[in-house]
């Protein structure tokens, strides 16, 4: 099983205090590679991509990658080599198809280091930032959810990814790290069905005894 968190820890520990800039560079360099497919792998392909990316950064400069030379100077140039090698290693080990997962884990580690709590919220109805649900039927906004979570968790800041999942039927499903809070209508219906099945089995056993 692929462990994106392990790759993320290697990336963050290698770049240390420059991990945030390194992440921006990583995203920028990976984006153009989408066209070659996620299944690329092998030593030869990894070396070819490493040479291409290194040449691209050298020729275009960091402005093209979102890290301008004037913004971070020599630090940005120093970041290029380990970030390019990291991408090449993903390719070599046949893990490039998990790049997005690795990026998410890196973001979580950086947020954790900065006192930012990353949470994932799935709702049956899309939320807006200032007016509840997109159709006006929800009583709570995305911003209110963030403030409530920050208050309860004590986090300095909450970074929340909201995704509408109509299959939930109603309510929400909140994931904070390994903690999952399922307050969806679908989950309630599943629990109700399980309770009814248990009750039916119990009644059937009692009838047999009688």
PDB file of C-alpha atoms in Angstrom:
ATOM      1  CA  UNK A   1       0.000   0.000   0.000  1.00  0.00           C
ATOM      2  CA  UNK A   2       1.285   3.446  -0.955  1.00  0.00           C
ATOM      3  CA  UNK A   3       2.152   5.712   1.997  1.00  0.00           C
ATOM      4  CA  UNK A   4       2.023   9.302   0.816  1.00  0.00           C
ATOM      5  CA  UNK A   5       2.741  10.542   4.322  1.00  0.00           C
ATOM      6  CA  UNK A   6       6.203   8.931   4.262  1.00  0.00           C
ATOM      7  CA  UNK A   7       7.121  10.651   1.017  1.00  0.00           C
ATOM      8  CA  UNK A   8       5.770  13.918   2.407  1.00  0.00           C
ATOM      9  CA  UNK A   9       7.902  13.650   5.548  1.00  0.00           C
ATOM     10  CA  UNK A  10      11.021  13.084   3.443  1.00  0.00           C
ATOM     11  CA  UNK A  11      10.219  16.155   1.345  1.00  0.00           C
ATOM     12  CA  UNK A  12       9.532  18.418   4.347  1.00  0.00           C
ATOM     13  CA  UNK A  13      12.536  17.223   6.352  1.00  0.00           C
ATOM     14  CA  UNK A  14      14.851  17.653   3.351  1.00  0.00           C
ATOM     15  CA  UNK A  15      13.768  21.220   2.621  1.00  0.00           C
ATOM     16  CA  UNK A  16      13.204  22.134   6.289  1.00  0.00           C
ATOM     17  CA  UNK A  17      12.426  25.855   6.576  1.00  0.00           C
ATOM     18  CA  UNK A  18      12.084  26.175   2.805  1.00  0.00           C
ATOM     19  CA  UNK A  19       9.373  23.519   2.544  1.00  0.00           C
ATOM     20  CA  UNK A  20       6.613  26.004   1.634  1.00  0.00           C
ATOM     21  CA  UNK A  21       8.570  27.475  -1.274  1.00  0.00           C
ATOM     22  CA  UNK A  22       9.610  23.971  -2.246  1.00  0.00           C
ATOM     23  CA  UNK A  23       5.974  22.899  -2.350  1.00  0.00           C
ATOM     24  CA  UNK A  24       5.091  25.773  -4.665  1.00  0.00           C
ATOM     25  CA  UNK A  25       7.936  24.757  -6.957  1.00  0.00           C
ATOM     26  CA  UNK A  26       6.889  21.088  -6.782  1.00  0.00           C
ATOM     27  CA  UNK A  27       3.330  21.928  -7.870  1.00  0.00           C
ATOM     28  CA  UNK A  28       4.589  24.115 -10.698  1.00  0.00           C
ATOM     29  CA  UNK A  29       6.990  21.507 -12.078  1.00  0.00           C
ATOM     30  CA  UNK A  30       4.566  18.598 -11.806  1.00  0.00           C
ATOM     31  CA  UNK A  31       1.744  20.388 -13.609  1.00  0.00           C
ATOM     32  CA  UNK A  32       3.316  20.244 -17.126  1.00  0.00           C
ATOM     33  CA  UNK A  33       4.065  16.553 -16.644  1.00  0.00           C
ATOM     34  CA  UNK A  34       0.372  15.673 -16.492  1.00  0.00           C
ATOM     35  CA  UNK A  35       0.380  15.230 -20.268  1.00  0.00           C
ATOM     36  CA  UNK A  36       2.869  12.333 -20.167  1.00  0.00           C
ATOM     37  CA  UNK A  37       0.586  10.238 -18.017  1.00  0.00           C
ATOM     38  CA  UNK A  38       0.613   9.137 -14.399  1.00  0.00           C
ATOM     39  CA  UNK A  39       1.890   5.651 -15.155  1.00  0.00           C
ATOM     40  CA  UNK A  40       5.424   6.682 -16.180  1.00  0.00           C
ATOM     41  CA  UNK A  41       8.137   4.855 -14.259  1.00  0.00           C
ATOM     42  CA  UNK A  42      11.634   3.442 -14.439  1.00  0.00           C
ATOM     43  CA  UNK A  43      15.200   4.643 -14.093  1.00  0.00           C
ATOM     44  CA  UNK A  44      15.638   5.830 -17.695  1.00  0.00           C
ATOM     45  CA  UNK A  45      12.406   7.844 -17.690  1.00  0.00           C
ATOM     46  CA  UNK A  46      13.296   9.350 -14.317  1.00  0.00           C
ATOM     47  CA  UNK A  47      16.697  10.541 -15.571  1.00  0.00           C
ATOM     48  CA  UNK A  48      15.122  11.986 -18.726  1.00  0.00           C
ATOM     49  CA  UNK A  49      12.545  13.927 -16.720  1.00  0.00           C
ATOM     50  CA  UNK A  50      15.218  15.084 -14.272  1.00  0.00           C
ATOM     51  CA  UNK A  51      17.344  16.501 -17.102  1.00  0.00           C
ATOM     52  CA  UNK A  52      14.328  18.152 -18.746  1.00  0.00           C
ATOM     53  CA  UNK A  53      13.104  19.803 -15.545  1.00  0.00           C
ATOM     54  CA  UNK A  54      16.581  20.984 -14.550  1.00  0.00           C
ATOM     55  CA  UNK A  55      17.103  22.535 -17.966  1.00  0.00           C
ATOM     56  CA  UNK A  56      13.644  24.110 -17.861  1.00  0.00           C
ATOM     57  CA  UNK A  57      14.283  25.799 -14.520  1.00  0.00           C
ATOM     58  CA  UNK A  58      17.719  27.009 -15.622  1.00  0.00           C
ATOM     59  CA  UNK A  59      16.493  28.450 -18.918  1.00  0.00           C
ATOM     60  CA  UNK A  60      13.150  29.945 -17.855  1.00  0.00           C
ATOM     61  CA  UNK A  61      14.199  31.116 -14.430  1.00  0.00           C
ATOM     62  CA  UNK A  62      12.083  30.815 -11.319  1.00  0.00           C
ATOM     63  CA  UNK A  63       9.506  33.377 -12.460  1.00  0.00           C
ATOM     64  CA  UNK A  64       8.026  30.732 -14.752  1.00  0.00           C
ATOM     65  CA  UNK A  65       7.552  28.365 -11.828  1.00  0.00           C
ATOM     66  CA  UNK A  66       5.900  30.850  -9.495  1.00  0.00           C
ATOM     67  CA  UNK A  67       9.079  31.576  -7.557  1.00  0.00           C
ATOM     68  CA  UNK A  68      10.571  34.777  -8.920  1.00  0.00           C
ATOM     69  CA  UNK A  69      14.312  35.373  -8.650  1.00  0.00           C
ATOM     70  CA  UNK A  70      13.622  38.751  -7.105  1.00  0.00           C
ATOM     71  CA  UNK A  71      11.308  37.206  -4.528  1.00  0.00           C
ATOM     72  CA  UNK A  72      13.516  34.556  -2.950  1.00  0.00           C
ATOM     73  CA  UNK A  73      16.799  34.990  -4.759  1.00  0.00           C
ATOM     74  CA  UNK A  74      19.410  32.254  -4.439  1.00  0.00           C
ATOM     75  CA  UNK A  75      17.190  30.275  -2.084  1.00  0.00           C
ATOM     76  CA  UNK A  76      14.828  29.480  -4.946  1.00  0.00           C
ATOM     77  CA  UNK A  77      17.677  28.289  -7.144  1.00  0.00           C
ATOM     78  CA  UNK A  78      18.928  26.069  -4.334  1.00  0.00           C
ATOM     79  CA  UNK A  79      15.449  24.529  -3.989  1.00  0.00           C
ATOM     80  CA  UNK A  80      15.299  23.488  -7.621  1.00  0.00           C
ATOM     81  CA  UNK A  81      17.759  20.586  -7.349  1.00  0.00           C
ATOM     82  CA  UNK A  82      16.145  18.678  -4.434  1.00  0.00           C
ATOM     83  CA  UNK A  83      12.631  19.274  -5.780  1.00  0.00           C
ATOM     84  CA  UNK A  84      13.563  18.015  -9.240  1.00  0.00           C
ATOM     85  CA  UNK A  85      15.282  14.968  -7.722  1.00  0.00           C
ATOM     86  CA  UNK A  86      12.182  14.302  -5.617  1.00  0.00           C
ATOM     87  CA  UNK A  87       9.997  14.251  -8.735  1.00  0.00           C
ATOM     88  CA  UNK A  88      12.509  11.997 -10.510  1.00  0.00           C
ATOM     89  CA  UNK A  89      12.430   9.587  -7.565  1.00  0.00           C
ATOM     90  CA  UNK A  90       8.632   9.432  -7.726  1.00  0.00           C
ATOM     91  CA  UNK A  91       8.932   8.480 -11.385  1.00  0.00           C
ATOM     92  CA  UNK A  92      11.752   5.987 -10.845  1.00  0.00           C
ATOM     93  CA  UNK A  93       9.841   4.132  -8.133  1.00  0.00           C
ATOM     94  CA  UNK A  94       6.601   4.114 -10.131  1.00  0.00           C
ATOM     95  CA  UNK A  95       4.909   6.445  -7.657  1.00  0.00           C
ATOM     96  CA  UNK A  96       4.345   9.467  -9.880  1.00  0.00           C
ATOM     97  CA  UNK A  97       0.664   8.546 -10.223  1.00  0.00           C
ATOM     98  CA  UNK A  98       0.330   9.334  -6.493  1.00  0.00           C
ATOM     99  CA  UNK A  99       1.842  12.814  -6.828  1.00  0.00           C
ATOM    100  CA  UNK A 100      -1.370  14.614  -5.877  1.00  0.00           C
ATOM    101  CA  UNK A 101      -1.695  12.510  -2.755  1.00  0.00           C
ATOM    102  CA  UNK A 102       1.908  13.329  -1.789  1.00  0.00           C
ATOM    103  CA  UNK A 103       1.252  17.048  -2.314  1.00  0.00           C
ATOM    104  CA  UNK A 104      -1.806  16.876  -0.036  1.00  0.00           C
ATOM    105  CA  UNK A 105       0.241  15.175   2.685  1.00  0.00           C
ATOM    106  CA  UNK A 106       2.997  17.789   2.343  1.00  0.00           C
ATOM    107  CA  UNK A 107       0.412  20.539   2.744  1.00  0.00           C
ATOM    108  CA  UNK A 108      -0.906  18.853   5.883  1.00  0.00           C
ATOM    109  CA  UNK A 109       2.584  18.606   7.416  1.00  0.00           C
ATOM    110  CA  UNK A 110       3.356  22.262   6.652  1.00  0.00           C
ATOM    111  CA  UNK A 111      -0.010  23.344   8.047  1.00  0.00           C
ATOM    112  CA  UNK A 112       0.620  21.304  11.189  1.00  0.00           C
ATOM    113  CA  UNK A 113       4.026  22.961  11.623  1.00  0.00           C
ATOM    114  CA  UNK A 114       2.437  26.402  11.220  1.00  0.00           C
ATOM    115  CA  UNK A 115      -0.386  25.688  13.646  1.00  0.00           C
ATOM    116  CA  UNK A 116      -2.934  25.395  10.841  1.00  0.00           C
ATOM    117  CA  UNK A 117      -5.514  22.611  11.143  1.00  0.00           C
ATOM    118  CA  UNK A 118      -6.411  20.972   7.833  1.00  0.00           C
ATOM    119  CA  UNK A 119      -9.906  19.558   7.676  1.00  0.00           C
ATOM    120  CA  UNK A 120     -12.067  18.028   4.969  1.00  0.00           C
ATOM    121  CA  UNK A 121     -15.787  18.721   4.961  1.00  0.00           C
ATOM    122  CA  UNK A 122     -18.278  16.859   2.789  1.00  0.00           C
ATOM    123  CA  UNK A 123     -21.814  18.214   2.651  1.00  0.00           C
ATOM    124  CA  UNK A 124     -24.986  17.067   0.972  1.00  0.00           C
ATOM    125  CA  UNK A 125     -25.610  20.642  -0.194  1.00  0.00           C
ATOM    126  CA  UNK A 126     -22.849  23.022  -1.389  1.00  0.00           C
ATOM    127  CA  UNK A 127     -21.892  25.703   1.157  1.00  0.00           C
ATOM    128  CA  UNK A 128     -21.108  29.311   0.373  1.00  0.00           C
ATOM    129  CA  UNK A 129     -18.713  31.608   2.247  1.00  0.00           C
ATOM    130  CA  UNK A 130     -21.372  34.100   3.203  1.00  0.00           C
ATOM    131  CA  UNK A 131     -24.829  32.766   2.650  1.00  0.00           C
ATOM    132  CA  UNK A 132     -25.145  29.162   3.775  1.00  0.00           C
ATOM    133  CA  UNK A 133     -25.868  26.660   1.076  1.00  0.00           C
ATOM    134  CA  UNK A 134     -25.611  27.599  -2.520  1.00  0.00           C
ATOM    135  CA  UNK A 135     -29.393  27.392  -2.776  1.00  0.00           C
ATOM    136  CA  UNK A 136     -29.935  29.272   0.469  1.00  0.00           C
ATOM    137  CA  UNK A 137     -31.261  26.241   2.365  1.00  0.00           C
ATOM    138  CA  UNK A 138     -28.400  25.779   4.849  1.00  0.00           C
ATOM    139  CA  UNK A 139     -28.206  27.625   8.130  1.00  0.00           C
ATOM    140  CA  UNK A 140     -24.433  27.508   8.447  1.00  0.00           C
ATOM    141  CA  UNK A 141     -21.732  28.864   6.146  1.00  0.00           C
ATOM    142  CA  UNK A 142     -18.266  27.526   5.364  1.00  0.00           C
ATOM    143  CA  UNK A 143     -16.735  30.414   7.337  1.00  0.00           C
ATOM    144  CA  UNK A 144     -18.858  29.585  10.371  1.00  0.00           C
ATOM    145  CA  UNK A 145     -17.771  25.955  10.160  1.00  0.00           C
ATOM    146  CA  UNK A 146     -14.119  27.054  10.143  1.00  0.00           C
ATOM    147  CA  UNK A 147     -14.609  29.361  13.139  1.00  0.00           C
ATOM    148  CA  UNK A 148     -16.422  26.641  15.080  1.00  0.00           C
ATOM    149  CA  UNK A 149     -13.694  24.070  14.398  1.00  0.00           C
ATOM    150  CA  UNK A 150     -10.959  26.566  15.340  1.00  0.00           C
ATOM    151  CA  UNK A 151     -12.758  27.357  18.591  1.00  0.00           C
ATOM    152  CA  UNK A 152     -13.239  23.715  19.537  1.00  0.00           C
ATOM    153  CA  UNK A 153      -9.749  22.564  18.499  1.00  0.00           C
ATOM    154  CA  UNK A 154      -7.750  25.582  19.659  1.00  0.00           C
ATOM    155  CA  UNK A 155      -6.016  25.805  16.266  1.00  0.00           C
ATOM    156  CA  UNK A 156      -4.541  29.151  15.258  1.00  0.00           C
ATOM    157  CA  UNK A 157      -6.108  28.772  11.826  1.00  0.00           C
ATOM    158  CA  UNK A 158      -8.275  26.272  10.008  1.00  0.00           C
ATOM    159  CA  UNK A 159      -7.828  25.395   6.353  1.00  0.00           C
ATOM    160  CA  UNK A 160     -10.966  23.649   5.202  1.00  0.00           C
ATOM    161  CA  UNK A 161     -11.609  21.858   1.926  1.00  0.00           C
ATOM    162  CA  UNK A 162     -15.320  21.635   1.203  1.00  0.00           C
ATOM    163  CA  UNK A 163     -16.716  19.087  -1.222  1.00  0.00           C
ATOM    164  CA  UNK A 164     -20.418  18.584  -2.007  1.00  0.00           C
ATOM    165  CA  UNK A 165     -21.473  14.928  -1.899  1.00  0.00           C
ATOM    166  CA  UNK A 166     -25.197  14.633  -2.757  1.00  0.00           C
ATOM    167  CA  UNK A 167     -25.103  10.923  -1.834  1.00  0.00           C
ATOM    168  CA  UNK A 168     -24.975  11.940   1.840  1.00  0.00           C
ATOM    169  CA  UNK A 169     -28.647  13.000   1.444  1.00  0.00           C
ATOM    170  CA  UNK A 170     -28.326  15.503   4.287  1.00  0.00           C
ATOM    171  CA  UNK A 171     -25.992  16.652   7.066  1.00  0.00           C
ATOM    172  CA  UNK A 172     -22.214  16.483   6.721  1.00  0.00           C
ATOM    173  CA  UNK A 173     -19.095  14.334   7.067  1.00  0.00           C
ATOM    174  CA  UNK A 174     -16.051  15.971   8.683  1.00  0.00           C
ATOM    175  CA  UNK A 175     -12.516  14.568   8.629  1.00  0.00           C
ATOM    176  CA  UNK A 176      -9.798  16.013  10.864  1.00  0.00           C
ATOM    177  CA  UNK A 177      -6.609  13.972  10.561  1.00  0.00           C
ATOM    178  CA  UNK A 178      -7.581  10.378  11.385  1.00  0.00           C
ATOM    179  CA  UNK A 179     -10.806  11.494  13.113  1.00  0.00           C
ATOM    180  CA  UNK A 180     -13.999  11.115  11.103  1.00  0.00           C
ATOM    181  CA  UNK A 181     -17.270  12.651  12.253  1.00  0.00           C
ATOM    182  CA  UNK A 182     -20.145  11.285  10.172  1.00  0.00           C
ATOM    183  CA  UNK A 183     -23.300  13.310  10.822  1.00  0.00           C
ATOM    184  CA  UNK A 184     -24.877  12.593   7.459  1.00  0.00           C
ATOM    185  CA  UNK A 185     -28.473  11.529   6.924  1.00  0.00           C
ATOM    186  CA  UNK A 186     -27.209   8.553   4.940  1.00  0.00           C
ATOM    187  CA  UNK A 187     -25.212   7.332   7.948  1.00  0.00           C
ATOM    188  CA  UNK A 188     -28.236   7.757  10.199  1.00  0.00           C
ATOM    189  CA  UNK A 189     -30.351   5.702   7.792  1.00  0.00           C
ATOM    190  CA  UNK A 190     -27.660   2.998   7.647  1.00  0.00           C
ATOM    191  CA  UNK A 191     -27.559   2.858  11.456  1.00  0.00           C
ATOM    192  CA  UNK A 192     -31.343   2.682  11.569  1.00  0.00           C
ATOM    193  CA  UNK A 193     -31.359  -0.184   9.063  1.00  0.00           C
ATOM    194  CA  UNK A 194     -28.716  -2.040  11.097  1.00  0.00           C
ATOM    195  CA  UNK A 195     -30.768  -1.550  14.281  1.00  0.00           C
ATOM    196  CA  UNK A 196     -33.904  -2.851  12.553  1.00  0.00           C
ATOM    197  CA  UNK A 197     -32.044  -5.906  11.245  1.00  0.00           C
ATOM    198  CA  UNK A 198     -30.700  -6.626  14.717  1.00  0.00           C
ATOM    199  CA  UNK A 199     -34.174  -6.229  16.204  1.00  0.00           C
ATOM    200  CA  UNK A 200     -35.649  -8.569  13.563  1.00  0.00           C
ATOM    201  CA  UNK A 201     -33.025 -11.232  14.294  1.00  0.00           C
ATOM    202  CA  UNK A 202     -33.660 -10.911  18.023  1.00  0.00           C
ATOM    203  CA  UNK A 203     -37.410 -11.264  17.540  1.00  0.00           C
ATOM    204  CA  UNK A 204     -36.891 -14.280  15.283  1.00  0.00           C
ATOM    205  CA  UNK A 205     -34.752 -15.977  17.922  1.00  0.00           C
ATOM    206  CA  UNK A 206     -37.370 -15.299  20.589  1.00  0.00           C
ATOM    207  CA  UNK A 207     -40.159 -16.749  18.404  1.00  0.00           C
ATOM    208  CA  UNK A 208     -38.131 -19.915  17.816  1.00  0.00           C
ATOM    209  CA  UNK A 209     -37.715 -20.373  21.580  1.00  0.00           C
ATOM    210  CA  UNK A 210     -41.432 -19.932  22.098  1.00  0.00           C
TER     211      UNK A 210
END
